[in-house]
PDB file of C-alpha atoms in Angstrom:
ATOM      1  CA  ARG A   1     -21.983  -2.819 -10.534  1.00  0.00           C
ATOM      2  CA  CYS A   2     -19.847  -0.950 -13.009  1.00  0.00           C
ATOM      3  CA  ARG A   3     -20.816   2.289 -14.601  1.00  0.00           C
ATOM      4  CA  ALA A   4     -21.018   2.073 -18.401  1.00  0.00           C
ATOM      5  CA  MET A   5     -17.842   3.364 -20.138  1.00  0.00           C
ATOM      6  CA  SER A   6     -18.222   6.389 -22.226  1.00  0.00           C
ATOM      7  CA  GLU A   7     -16.338   7.032 -25.527  1.00  0.00           C
ATOM      8  CA  ASP A   8     -13.693   9.191 -23.855  1.00  0.00           C
ATOM      9  CA  GLN A   9     -13.020   6.675 -21.098  1.00  0.00           C
ATOM     10  CA  ARG A  10     -10.889   3.548 -20.982  1.00  0.00           C
ATOM     11  CA  LEU A  11     -10.081   0.827 -18.426  1.00  0.00           C
ATOM     12  CA  TRP A  12      -7.128   1.574 -16.243  1.00  0.00           C
ATOM     13  CA  ALA A  13      -5.330  -0.370 -13.380  1.00  0.00           C
ATOM     14  CA  VAL A  14      -3.342   1.099 -10.562  1.00  0.00           C
ATOM     15  CA  ARG A  15      -1.322  -0.530  -7.864  1.00  0.00           C
ATOM     16  CA  GLY A  16      -0.440   0.361  -4.346  1.00  0.00           C
ATOM     17  CA  ALA A  17       1.094  -1.214  -1.186  1.00  0.00           C
ATOM     18  CA  THR A  18       1.697  -0.421   2.495  1.00  0.00           C
ATOM     19  CA  ARG A  19       2.811  -2.200   5.542  1.00  0.00           C
ATOM     20  CA  ALA A  20       0.611  -3.077   8.670  1.00  0.00           C
ATOM     21  CA  ALA A  21       2.242  -2.345  11.971  1.00  0.00           C
ATOM     22  CA  ALA A  22       1.274  -5.818  13.316  1.00  0.00           C
ATOM     23  CA  ASN A  23      -0.687  -8.911  12.578  1.00  0.00           C
ATOM     24  CA  ASP A  24      -3.688  -7.573  14.345  1.00  0.00           C
ATOM     25  CA  PRO A  25      -7.218  -6.990  12.840  1.00  0.00           C
ATOM     26  CA  GLU A  26      -7.216  -3.294  13.797  1.00  0.00           C
ATOM     27  CA  LYS A  27      -3.707  -2.692  12.343  1.00  0.00           C
ATOM     28  CA  VAL A  28      -4.568  -4.448   9.084  1.00  0.00           C
ATOM     29  CA  ILE A  29      -7.857  -2.467   8.761  1.00  0.00           C
ATOM     30  CA  GLU A  30      -6.045   0.822   9.602  1.00  0.00           C
ATOM     31  CA  ALA A  31      -3.197   0.201   7.070  1.00  0.00           C
ATOM     32  CA  THR A  32      -5.689  -0.718   4.232  1.00  0.00           C
ATOM     33  CA  LYS A  33      -7.890   2.231   4.865  1.00  0.00           C
ATOM     34  CA  GLU A  34      -5.004   4.599   4.664  1.00  0.00           C
ATOM     35  CA  LEU A  35      -3.721   2.892   1.436  1.00  0.00           C
ATOM     36  CA  MET A  36      -7.100   2.958  -0.210  1.00  0.00           C
ATOM     37  CA  ARG A  37      -7.970   6.471   0.772  1.00  0.00           C
ATOM     38  CA  GLU A  38      -4.622   7.775  -0.479  1.00  0.00           C
ATOM     39  CA  LEU A  39      -4.882   5.715  -3.760  1.00  0.00           C
ATOM     40  CA  MET A  40      -8.405   6.916  -4.308  1.00  0.00           C
ATOM     41  CA  SER A  41      -7.534  10.442  -3.652  1.00  0.00           C
ATOM     42  CA  ARG A  42      -4.387  10.548  -5.916  1.00  0.00           C
ATOM     43  CA  ASN A  43      -6.468   9.056  -8.753  1.00  0.00           C
ATOM     44  CA  GLN A  44      -9.724  10.889  -8.112  1.00  0.00           C
ATOM     45  CA  LEU A  45     -11.490   7.584  -7.926  1.00  0.00           C
ATOM     46  CA  GLU A  46     -15.142   7.099  -6.774  1.00  0.00           C
ATOM     47  CA  PRO A  47     -16.577   3.503  -6.125  1.00  0.00           C
ATOM     48  CA  ALA A  48     -18.792   4.028  -9.188  1.00  0.00           C
ATOM     49  CA  HIS A  49     -15.806   4.175 -11.505  1.00  0.00           C
ATOM     50  CA  MET A  50     -14.081   1.116  -9.886  1.00  0.00           C
ATOM     51  CA  VAL A  51     -14.486  -2.280 -11.569  1.00  0.00           C
ATOM     52  CA  SER A  52     -12.633  -4.458  -9.024  1.00  0.00           C
ATOM     53  CA  CYS A  53      -9.918  -4.534  -6.266  1.00  0.00           C
ATOM     54  CA  VAL A  54      -7.583  -7.432  -5.767  1.00  0.00           C
ATOM     55  CA  PHE A  55      -5.704  -7.393  -2.316  1.00  0.00           C
ATOM     56  CA  THR A  56      -2.804  -9.518  -1.318  1.00  0.00           C
ATOM     57  CA  SER A  57      -1.080  -9.808   1.868  1.00  0.00           C
ATOM     58  CA  THR A  58       2.222 -11.431   2.931  1.00  0.00           C
ATOM     59  CA  PRO A  59       1.753 -14.816   4.781  1.00  0.00           C
ATOM     60  CA  ASP A  60       2.470 -13.257   8.194  1.00  0.00           C
ATOM     61  CA  LEU A  61      -0.701 -11.155   7.978  1.00  0.00           C
ATOM     62  CA  ASN A  62      -3.722 -13.299   8.513  1.00  0.00           C
ATOM     63  CA  ALA A  63      -5.694 -11.585  11.273  1.00  0.00           C
ATOM     64  CA  GLU A  64      -8.102  -9.851   8.887  1.00  0.00           C
ATOM     65  CA  PHE A  65      -9.038  -9.484   5.218  1.00  0.00           C
ATOM     66  CA  PRO A  66      -7.898  -6.174   3.723  1.00  0.00           C
ATOM     67  CA  ALA A  67     -11.259  -6.073   1.886  1.00  0.00           C
ATOM     68  CA  ALA A  68     -12.982  -5.676   5.132  1.00  0.00           C
ATOM     69  CA  ALA A  69     -11.357  -2.186   5.277  1.00  0.00           C
ATOM     70  CA  ALA A  70     -12.419  -1.371   1.672  1.00  0.00           C
ATOM     71  CA  ARG A  71     -16.019  -2.113   2.637  1.00  0.00           C
ATOM     72  CA  GLN A  72     -15.838   0.189   5.733  1.00  0.00           C
ATOM     73  CA  ILE A  73     -14.763   3.112   3.456  1.00  0.00           C
ATOM     74  CA  GLY A  74     -17.611   2.740   0.927  1.00  0.00           C
ATOM     75  CA  LEU A  75     -16.629   0.006  -1.573  1.00  0.00           C
ATOM     76  CA  GLU A  76     -19.734  -1.972  -0.868  1.00  0.00           C
ATOM     77  CA  SER A  77     -20.653  -2.519  -4.481  1.00  0.00           C
ATOM     78  CA  VAL A  78     -17.152  -3.100  -5.846  1.00  0.00           C
ATOM     79  CA  PRO A  79     -16.087  -6.724  -6.273  1.00  0.00           C
ATOM     80  CA  LEU A  80     -13.248  -7.462  -3.973  1.00  0.00           C
ATOM     81  CA  LEU A  81     -10.763 -10.339  -3.673  1.00  0.00           C
ATOM     82  CA  CYS A  82      -8.121 -11.210  -1.184  1.00  0.00           C
ATOM     83  CA  ALA A  83      -5.229 -13.663  -1.719  1.00  0.00           C
ATOM     84  CA  GLN A  84      -1.988 -14.484  -0.077  1.00  0.00           C
ATOM     85  CA  GLU A  85       1.206 -13.082  -1.564  1.00  0.00           C
ATOM     86  CA  ILE A  86       3.913 -15.595  -2.701  1.00  0.00           C
ATOM     87  CA  ASP A  87       6.248 -16.242   0.274  1.00  0.00           C
ATOM     88  CA  VAL A  88       9.607 -15.305  -1.272  1.00  0.00           C
ATOM     89  CA  PRO A  89      12.523 -15.873   1.185  1.00  0.00           C
ATOM     90  CA  GLY A  90      13.963 -12.445   2.208  1.00  0.00           C
ATOM     91  CA  ALA A  91      10.874 -10.510   0.912  1.00  0.00           C
ATOM     92  CA  MET A  92       9.457  -7.590   2.947  1.00  0.00           C
ATOM     93  CA  ARG A  93       7.025  -8.758   5.680  1.00  0.00           C
ATOM     94  CA  SER A  94       3.735  -7.402   6.725  1.00  0.00           C
ATOM     95  CA  VAL A  95       2.866  -5.937   3.252  1.00  0.00           C
ATOM     96  CA  ILE A  96      -0.629  -5.433   1.928  1.00  0.00           C
ATOM     97  CA  ARG A  97      -0.938  -4.818  -1.810  1.00  0.00           C
ATOM     98  CA  VAL A  98      -3.806  -3.770  -4.032  1.00  0.00           C
ATOM     99  CA  LEU A  99      -4.525  -3.726  -7.681  1.00  0.00           C
ATOM    100  CA  VAL A 100      -7.527  -1.588  -8.646  1.00  0.00           C
ATOM    101  CA  HIS A 101      -9.272  -1.688 -12.046  1.00  0.00           C
ATOM    102  CA  TYR A 102     -11.303   1.330 -12.835  1.00  0.00           C
ATOM    103  CA  TYR A 103     -12.706   3.636 -15.682  1.00  0.00           C
ATOM    104  CA  ALA A 104     -11.131   6.991 -16.294  1.00  0.00           C
ATOM    105  CA  SER A 105     -10.589   9.437 -19.104  1.00  0.00           C
ATOM    106  CA  GLY A 106      -8.267   8.418 -21.863  1.00  0.00           C
ATOM    107  CA  ASP A 107      -5.631  10.973 -20.887  1.00  0.00           C
ATOM    108  CA  HIS A 108      -5.606  10.009 -17.212  1.00  0.00           C
ATOM    109  CA  GLU A 109      -2.256   8.862 -15.692  1.00  0.00           C
ATOM    110  CA  PRO A 110      -2.432   6.279 -12.969  1.00  0.00           C
ATOM    111  CA  ALA A 111      -0.887   7.435  -9.692  1.00  0.00           C
ATOM    112  CA  HIS A 112       0.513   4.253  -8.085  1.00  0.00           C
ATOM    113  CA  THR A 113       0.541   4.597  -4.335  1.00  0.00           C
ATOM    114  CA  TYR A 114       3.305   3.102  -2.122  1.00  0.00           C
ATOM    115  CA  ILE A 115       3.192   4.250   1.431  1.00  0.00           C
ATOM    116  CA  GLY A 116       5.956   4.284   4.123  1.00  0.00           C
ATOM    117  CA  ASP A 117       8.427   1.310   3.955  1.00  0.00           C
ATOM    118  CA  ALA A 118       6.378  -0.157   1.067  1.00  0.00           C
ATOM    119  CA  GLN A 119       7.997   2.579  -1.083  1.00  0.00           C
ATOM    120  CA  LYS A 120      11.043   0.374  -1.346  1.00  0.00           C
ATOM    121  CA  LEU A 121       9.182  -2.348  -3.200  1.00  0.00           C
ATOM    122  CA  ARG A 122       8.938   0.063  -6.184  1.00  0.00           C
ATOM    123  CA  SER A 123      11.712   2.610  -6.033  1.00  0.00           C
ATOM    124  CA  ASP A 124      11.571   2.918  -9.801  1.00  0.00           C
ATOM    125  CA  LEU A 125       8.162   4.626  -9.481  1.00  0.00           C
ATOM    126  CA  HIS A 126       9.249   7.999  -7.988  1.00  0.00           C
ATOM    127  CA  ALA A 127       5.802   9.648  -8.533  1.00  0.00           C
ATOM    128  CA  ALA A 128       4.208   6.769  -6.366  1.00  0.00           C
ATOM    129  CA  GLN A 129       5.920   7.995  -3.250  1.00  0.00           C
TER     130      GLN A 129
END
């Protein structure tokens, strides 16, 4: 359920990533909660403003759906999707990524959020660290 967009708002998208300490349900949940809480804080996001979240995880992380963590922190009414990241040889392992679509004011600047070792994935986004 998405809140109606007012004239001074527009649709935005923000990205983020983190690494799970292990392929363990608790570790996947823990890492995803930290990522989502930080991304939501940096962007002053409330679930009512969120349109959808797309999560991916690297093929080595299959113990739990990242979306389960999002549900646990209050995103019950936000459409969520999980998918597997492309298995590129030599790519960083144990990574959980998210793409969040949301409404915010027209002058908002998305604060992409890369946590810990995942910062290496987007070193070009210095503000995301």
